[in-house]
CSV table of C-alpha atoms in Angstrom, one decimal:
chain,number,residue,atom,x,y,z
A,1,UNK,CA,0.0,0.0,0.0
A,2,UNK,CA,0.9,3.6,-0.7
A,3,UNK,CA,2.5,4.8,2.3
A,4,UNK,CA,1.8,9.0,3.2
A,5,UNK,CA,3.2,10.0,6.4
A,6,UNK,CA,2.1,11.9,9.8
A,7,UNK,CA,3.1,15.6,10.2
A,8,UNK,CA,2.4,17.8,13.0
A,9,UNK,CA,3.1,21.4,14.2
A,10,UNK,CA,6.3,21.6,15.8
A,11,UNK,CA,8.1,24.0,17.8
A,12,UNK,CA,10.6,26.2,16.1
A,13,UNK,CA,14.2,24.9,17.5
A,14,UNK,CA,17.1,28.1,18.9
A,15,UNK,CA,20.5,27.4,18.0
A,16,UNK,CA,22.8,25.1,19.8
A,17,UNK,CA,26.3,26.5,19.8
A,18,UNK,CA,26.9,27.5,16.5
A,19,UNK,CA,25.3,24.5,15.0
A,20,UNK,CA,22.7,26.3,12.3
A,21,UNK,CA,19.1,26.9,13.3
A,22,UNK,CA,16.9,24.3,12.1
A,23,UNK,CA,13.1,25.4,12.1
A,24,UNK,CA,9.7,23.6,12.0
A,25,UNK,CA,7.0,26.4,11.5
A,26,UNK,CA,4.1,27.7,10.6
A,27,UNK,CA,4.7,30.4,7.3
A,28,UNK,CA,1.1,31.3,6.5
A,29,UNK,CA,-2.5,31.8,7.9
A,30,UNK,CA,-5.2,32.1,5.6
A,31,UNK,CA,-8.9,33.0,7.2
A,32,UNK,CA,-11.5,32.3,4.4
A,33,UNK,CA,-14.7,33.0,6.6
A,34,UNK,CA,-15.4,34.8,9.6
A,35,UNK,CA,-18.8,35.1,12.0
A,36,UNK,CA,-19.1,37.8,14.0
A,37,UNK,CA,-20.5,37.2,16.4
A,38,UNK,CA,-21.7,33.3,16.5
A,39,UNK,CA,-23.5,31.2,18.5
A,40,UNK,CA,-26.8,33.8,17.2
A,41,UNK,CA,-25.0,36.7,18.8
A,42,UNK,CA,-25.5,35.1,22.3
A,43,UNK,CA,-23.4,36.9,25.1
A,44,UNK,CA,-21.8,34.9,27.4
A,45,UNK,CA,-21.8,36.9,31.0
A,46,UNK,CA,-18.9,39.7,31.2
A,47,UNK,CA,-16.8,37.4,28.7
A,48,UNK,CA,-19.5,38.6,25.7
A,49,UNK,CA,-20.3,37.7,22.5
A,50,UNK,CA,-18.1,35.6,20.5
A,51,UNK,CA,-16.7,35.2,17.0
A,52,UNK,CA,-15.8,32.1,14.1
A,53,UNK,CA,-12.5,32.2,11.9
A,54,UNK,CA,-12.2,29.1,9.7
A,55,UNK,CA,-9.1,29.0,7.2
A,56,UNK,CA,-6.3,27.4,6.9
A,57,UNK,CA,-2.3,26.8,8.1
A,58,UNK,CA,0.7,25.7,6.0
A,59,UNK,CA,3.3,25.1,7.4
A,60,UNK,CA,7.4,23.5,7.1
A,61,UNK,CA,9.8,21.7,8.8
A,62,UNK,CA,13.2,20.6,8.1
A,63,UNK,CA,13.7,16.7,7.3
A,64,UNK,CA,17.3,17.1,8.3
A,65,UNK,CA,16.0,17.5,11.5
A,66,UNK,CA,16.8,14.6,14.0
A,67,UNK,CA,13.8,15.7,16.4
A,68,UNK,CA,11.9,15.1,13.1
A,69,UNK,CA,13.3,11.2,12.2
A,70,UNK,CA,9.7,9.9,13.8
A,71,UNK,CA,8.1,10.9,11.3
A,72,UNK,CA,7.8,7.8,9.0
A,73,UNK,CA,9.8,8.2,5.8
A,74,UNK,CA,10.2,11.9,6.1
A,75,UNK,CA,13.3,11.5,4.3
A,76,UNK,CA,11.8,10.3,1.3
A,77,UNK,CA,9.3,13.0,1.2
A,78,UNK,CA,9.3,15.9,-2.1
A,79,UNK,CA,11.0,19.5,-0.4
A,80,UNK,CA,10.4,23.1,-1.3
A,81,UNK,CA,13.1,25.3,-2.9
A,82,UNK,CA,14.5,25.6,0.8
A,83,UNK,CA,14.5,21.9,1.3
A,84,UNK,CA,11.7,21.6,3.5
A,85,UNK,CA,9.0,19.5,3.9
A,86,UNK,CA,5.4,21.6,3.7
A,87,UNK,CA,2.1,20.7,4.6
A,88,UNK,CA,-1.6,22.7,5.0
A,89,UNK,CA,-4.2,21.9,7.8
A,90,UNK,CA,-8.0,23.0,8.3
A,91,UNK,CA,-8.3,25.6,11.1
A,92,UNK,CA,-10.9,26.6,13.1
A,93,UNK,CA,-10.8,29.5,16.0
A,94,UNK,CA,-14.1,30.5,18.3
A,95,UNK,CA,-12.8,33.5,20.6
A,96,UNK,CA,-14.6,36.3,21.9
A,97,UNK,CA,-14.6,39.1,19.9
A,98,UNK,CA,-13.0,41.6,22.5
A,99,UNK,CA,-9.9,39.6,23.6
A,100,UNK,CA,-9.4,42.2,26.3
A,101,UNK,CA,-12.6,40.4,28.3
A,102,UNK,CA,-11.6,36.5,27.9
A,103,UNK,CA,-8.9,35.1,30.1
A,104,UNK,CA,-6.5,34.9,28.0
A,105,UNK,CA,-6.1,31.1,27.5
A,106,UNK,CA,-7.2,28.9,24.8
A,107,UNK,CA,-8.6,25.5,24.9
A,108,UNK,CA,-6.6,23.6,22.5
A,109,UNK,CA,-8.5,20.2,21.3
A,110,UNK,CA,-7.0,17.2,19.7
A,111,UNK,CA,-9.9,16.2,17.4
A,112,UNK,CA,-11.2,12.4,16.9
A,113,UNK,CA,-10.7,11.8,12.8
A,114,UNK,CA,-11.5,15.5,12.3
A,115,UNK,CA,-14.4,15.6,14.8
A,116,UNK,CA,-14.3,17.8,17.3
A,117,UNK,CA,-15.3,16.2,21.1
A,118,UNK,CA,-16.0,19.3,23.5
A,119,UNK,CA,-19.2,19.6,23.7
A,120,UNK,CA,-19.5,17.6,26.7
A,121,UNK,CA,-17.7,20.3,28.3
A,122,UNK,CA,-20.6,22.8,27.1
A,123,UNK,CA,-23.3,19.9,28.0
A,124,UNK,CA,-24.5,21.1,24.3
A,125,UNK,CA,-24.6,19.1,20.8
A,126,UNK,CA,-21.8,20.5,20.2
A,127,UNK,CA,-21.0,19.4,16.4
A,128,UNK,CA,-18.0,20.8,14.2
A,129,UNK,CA,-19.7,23.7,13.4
A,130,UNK,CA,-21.0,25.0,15.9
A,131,UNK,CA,-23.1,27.6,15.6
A,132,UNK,CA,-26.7,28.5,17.2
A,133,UNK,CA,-27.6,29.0,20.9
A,134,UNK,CA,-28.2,25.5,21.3
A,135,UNK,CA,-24.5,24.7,20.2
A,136,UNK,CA,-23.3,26.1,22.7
A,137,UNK,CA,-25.1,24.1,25.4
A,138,UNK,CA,-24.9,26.1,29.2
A,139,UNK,CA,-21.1,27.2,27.6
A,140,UNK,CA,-19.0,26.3,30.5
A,141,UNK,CA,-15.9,27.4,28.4
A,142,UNK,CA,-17.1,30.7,27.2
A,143,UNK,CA,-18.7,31.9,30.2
A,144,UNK,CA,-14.8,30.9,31.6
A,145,UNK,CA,-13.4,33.4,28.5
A,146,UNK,CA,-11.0,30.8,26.6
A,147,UNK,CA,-10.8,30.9,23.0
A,148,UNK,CA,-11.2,27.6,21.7
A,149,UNK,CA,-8.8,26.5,18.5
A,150,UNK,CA,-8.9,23.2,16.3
A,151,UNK,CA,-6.7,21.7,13.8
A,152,UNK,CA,-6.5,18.9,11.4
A,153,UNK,CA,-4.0,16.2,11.6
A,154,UNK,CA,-4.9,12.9,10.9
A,155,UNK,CA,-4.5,11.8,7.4
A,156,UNK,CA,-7.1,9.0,7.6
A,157,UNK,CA,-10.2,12.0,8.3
A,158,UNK,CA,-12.8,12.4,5.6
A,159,UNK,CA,-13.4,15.3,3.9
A,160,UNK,CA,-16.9,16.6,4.5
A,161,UNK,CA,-19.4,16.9,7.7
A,162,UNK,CA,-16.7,20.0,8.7
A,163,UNK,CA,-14.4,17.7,9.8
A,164,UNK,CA,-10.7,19.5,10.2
A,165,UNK,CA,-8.1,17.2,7.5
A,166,UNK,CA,-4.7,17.8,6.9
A,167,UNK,CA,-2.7,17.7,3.6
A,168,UNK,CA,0.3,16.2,3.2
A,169,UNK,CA,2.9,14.9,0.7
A,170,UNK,CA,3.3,11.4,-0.4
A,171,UNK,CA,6.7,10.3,0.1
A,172,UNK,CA,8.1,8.0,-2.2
A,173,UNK,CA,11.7,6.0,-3.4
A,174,UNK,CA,14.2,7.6,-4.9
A,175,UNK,CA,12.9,7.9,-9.0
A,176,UNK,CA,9.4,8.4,-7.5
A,177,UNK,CA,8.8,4.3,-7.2
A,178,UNK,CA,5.8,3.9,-4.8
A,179,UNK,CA,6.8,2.9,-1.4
A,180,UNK,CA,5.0,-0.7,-0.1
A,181,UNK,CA,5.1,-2.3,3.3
A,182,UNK,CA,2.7,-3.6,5.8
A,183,UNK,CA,-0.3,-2.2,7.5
A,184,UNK,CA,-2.2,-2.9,10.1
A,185,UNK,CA,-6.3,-2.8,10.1
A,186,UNK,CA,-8.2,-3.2,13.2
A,187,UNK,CA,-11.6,-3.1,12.1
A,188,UNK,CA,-14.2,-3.0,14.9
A,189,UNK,CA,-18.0,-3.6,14.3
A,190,UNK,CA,-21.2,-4.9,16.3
A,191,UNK,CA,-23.8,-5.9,14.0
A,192,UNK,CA,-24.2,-9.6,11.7
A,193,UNK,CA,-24.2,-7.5,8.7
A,194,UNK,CA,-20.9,-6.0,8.0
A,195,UNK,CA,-19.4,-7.3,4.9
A,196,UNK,CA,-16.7,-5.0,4.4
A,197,UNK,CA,-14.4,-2.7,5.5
A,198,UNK,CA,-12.2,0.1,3.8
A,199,UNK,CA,-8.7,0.1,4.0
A,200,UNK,CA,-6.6,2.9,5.4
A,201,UNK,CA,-4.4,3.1,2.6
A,202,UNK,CA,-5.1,1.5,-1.0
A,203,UNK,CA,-4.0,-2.3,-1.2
A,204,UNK,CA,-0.7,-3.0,-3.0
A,205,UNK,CA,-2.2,-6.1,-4.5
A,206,UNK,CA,-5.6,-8.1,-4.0
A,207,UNK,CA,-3.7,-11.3,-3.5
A,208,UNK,CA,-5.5,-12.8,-0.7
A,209,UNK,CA,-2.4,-14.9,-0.1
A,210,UNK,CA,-0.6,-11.6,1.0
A,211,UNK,CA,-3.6,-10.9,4.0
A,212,UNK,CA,-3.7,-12.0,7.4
A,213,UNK,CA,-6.7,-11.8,9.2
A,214,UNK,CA,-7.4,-12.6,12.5
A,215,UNK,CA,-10.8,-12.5,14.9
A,216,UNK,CA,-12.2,-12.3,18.3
C-alpha cells in the first residue's frame, strides 16, 4: 500500500552553539470565513459575544531534523526550494470578539478523525460547526473566557461533515517508485451485517495470499 506520512506542528528549535538553526514552522494563515459574532449573537456573562474564523495553516519543517526522524519516511518525502517539507491543515478558531474580556487562555483540542469532542464540556450538541444557541449548550468554556482552536491532523479523516483534514505529501523511493510495506487494520463492528471494511491506505495487491486476518 501507498505509504503517506504523519506531520504535525512543531516547535521552532534556537541554535545550539553555532550549530545552524533548524526550524519547524508555521509560514502562512489564511482566514477564508469569519462570523461575528456566533452562536446567534449570544453573550456569554462579562466574557460577551463571540466570533468564528475558519481557514487554513501551511506550514514546514526541516527533514534534516533529527527531532523530526519519527516521522515515518520523512526522508523520502518531495521539499520546497528551501528543502523543507510543507504541509496545509484546516483551522478553526471560536474566541470572543473583544480579547481584552476572555482570560487569555485557549482550549486547544486534539480532534477524533477531524471531529471535534467538547461539547460535553458545554453539556451542548456540540458538532464541528458550531453555531446556534443550542450549540453552545450552558457554555461552560465561554462563560470561563478561553478561545477555543482546532486543527486537522490525521490523514485517515474524511473530507466533509466540517471535519478538520490535513494535507500532506506522499513520500516515495528515490525515481518516484511507490513505497510498499505492511499495514495494520483493526476493524471494529457490532452488528451480523458488515461485509466489508475500507482500508486505510489502497492495497498493494488483492492477492488474498498476502492478507492475514485474525478475529475475536
Amino acid at each position: 500500500m501507498k505509504t503517506p506520512y504523519l506531520l504535525g506542528i512543531a516547535l521552532a528549535a534556537g541554535a545550539i552553539l553555532t550549530a545552524p538553526v533548524a526550524e519547524a514552522r508555521i509560514t502562512k494563515i489564511e482566514i477564508t470565513s469569519t462570523e461575528s459574532p456566533t452562536f446567534g449573537g449570544t453573550t456569554f456573562g462579562s466574557v460577551g459575544a463571540y466570533e468564528k474564523l475558519r481557514g487554513k495553516a501551511f506550514g514546514e519543517l526541516d527533514p534534516a531534523d533529527p527531532r523530526n526522524a519519527v516521522i515515518v519516511d520523512i526522508e523520502l518525502a518531495p521539499r520546497n526550494a528551501g528543502g523543507k517539507v510543507e504541509y496545509s491543515m484546516d483551522i478553526y478558531i471560536l474566541k470572543p470578539i473583544d480579547l481584552s474580556k476572555g482570560n487569555h487562555k485557549v482550549f486547544m483540542e486534539v480532534n477524533n478523525r477531524g471531529n471535534k469532542l467538547f461539547a460535553d464540556f458545554n453539556s451542548s450538541s456540540g458538532g464541528n460547526n458550531p453555531t446556534t444557541a443550542a450549540h453552545a449548550g450552558d457554555a461552560f468554556l465561554m462563560h470561563q473566557g478561553y478561545s477555543l482552536a482546532w486543527n486537522g491532523w490525521d490523514i485517515s479523516a474524511a473530507p466533509g461533515g466540517d471535519r478538520l483534514t490535513i494535507t500532506v505529501p506522499v513520500a516515495t523511493n528515490p525515481g518516484g517508485a511507490t513505497i510498499t510495506g505492511p499495514s495494520y487494520e483493526y476493524i471494529v463492528f457490532d452488528n451480523s451485517t458488515t461485509m466489508t471494511s475500507a482500508l486505510a491506505y489502497p492495497a498493494a495487491t488483492l492477492d488474498k495470499s498476502q492478507a492475514t486476518l485474525t478475529m475475536k
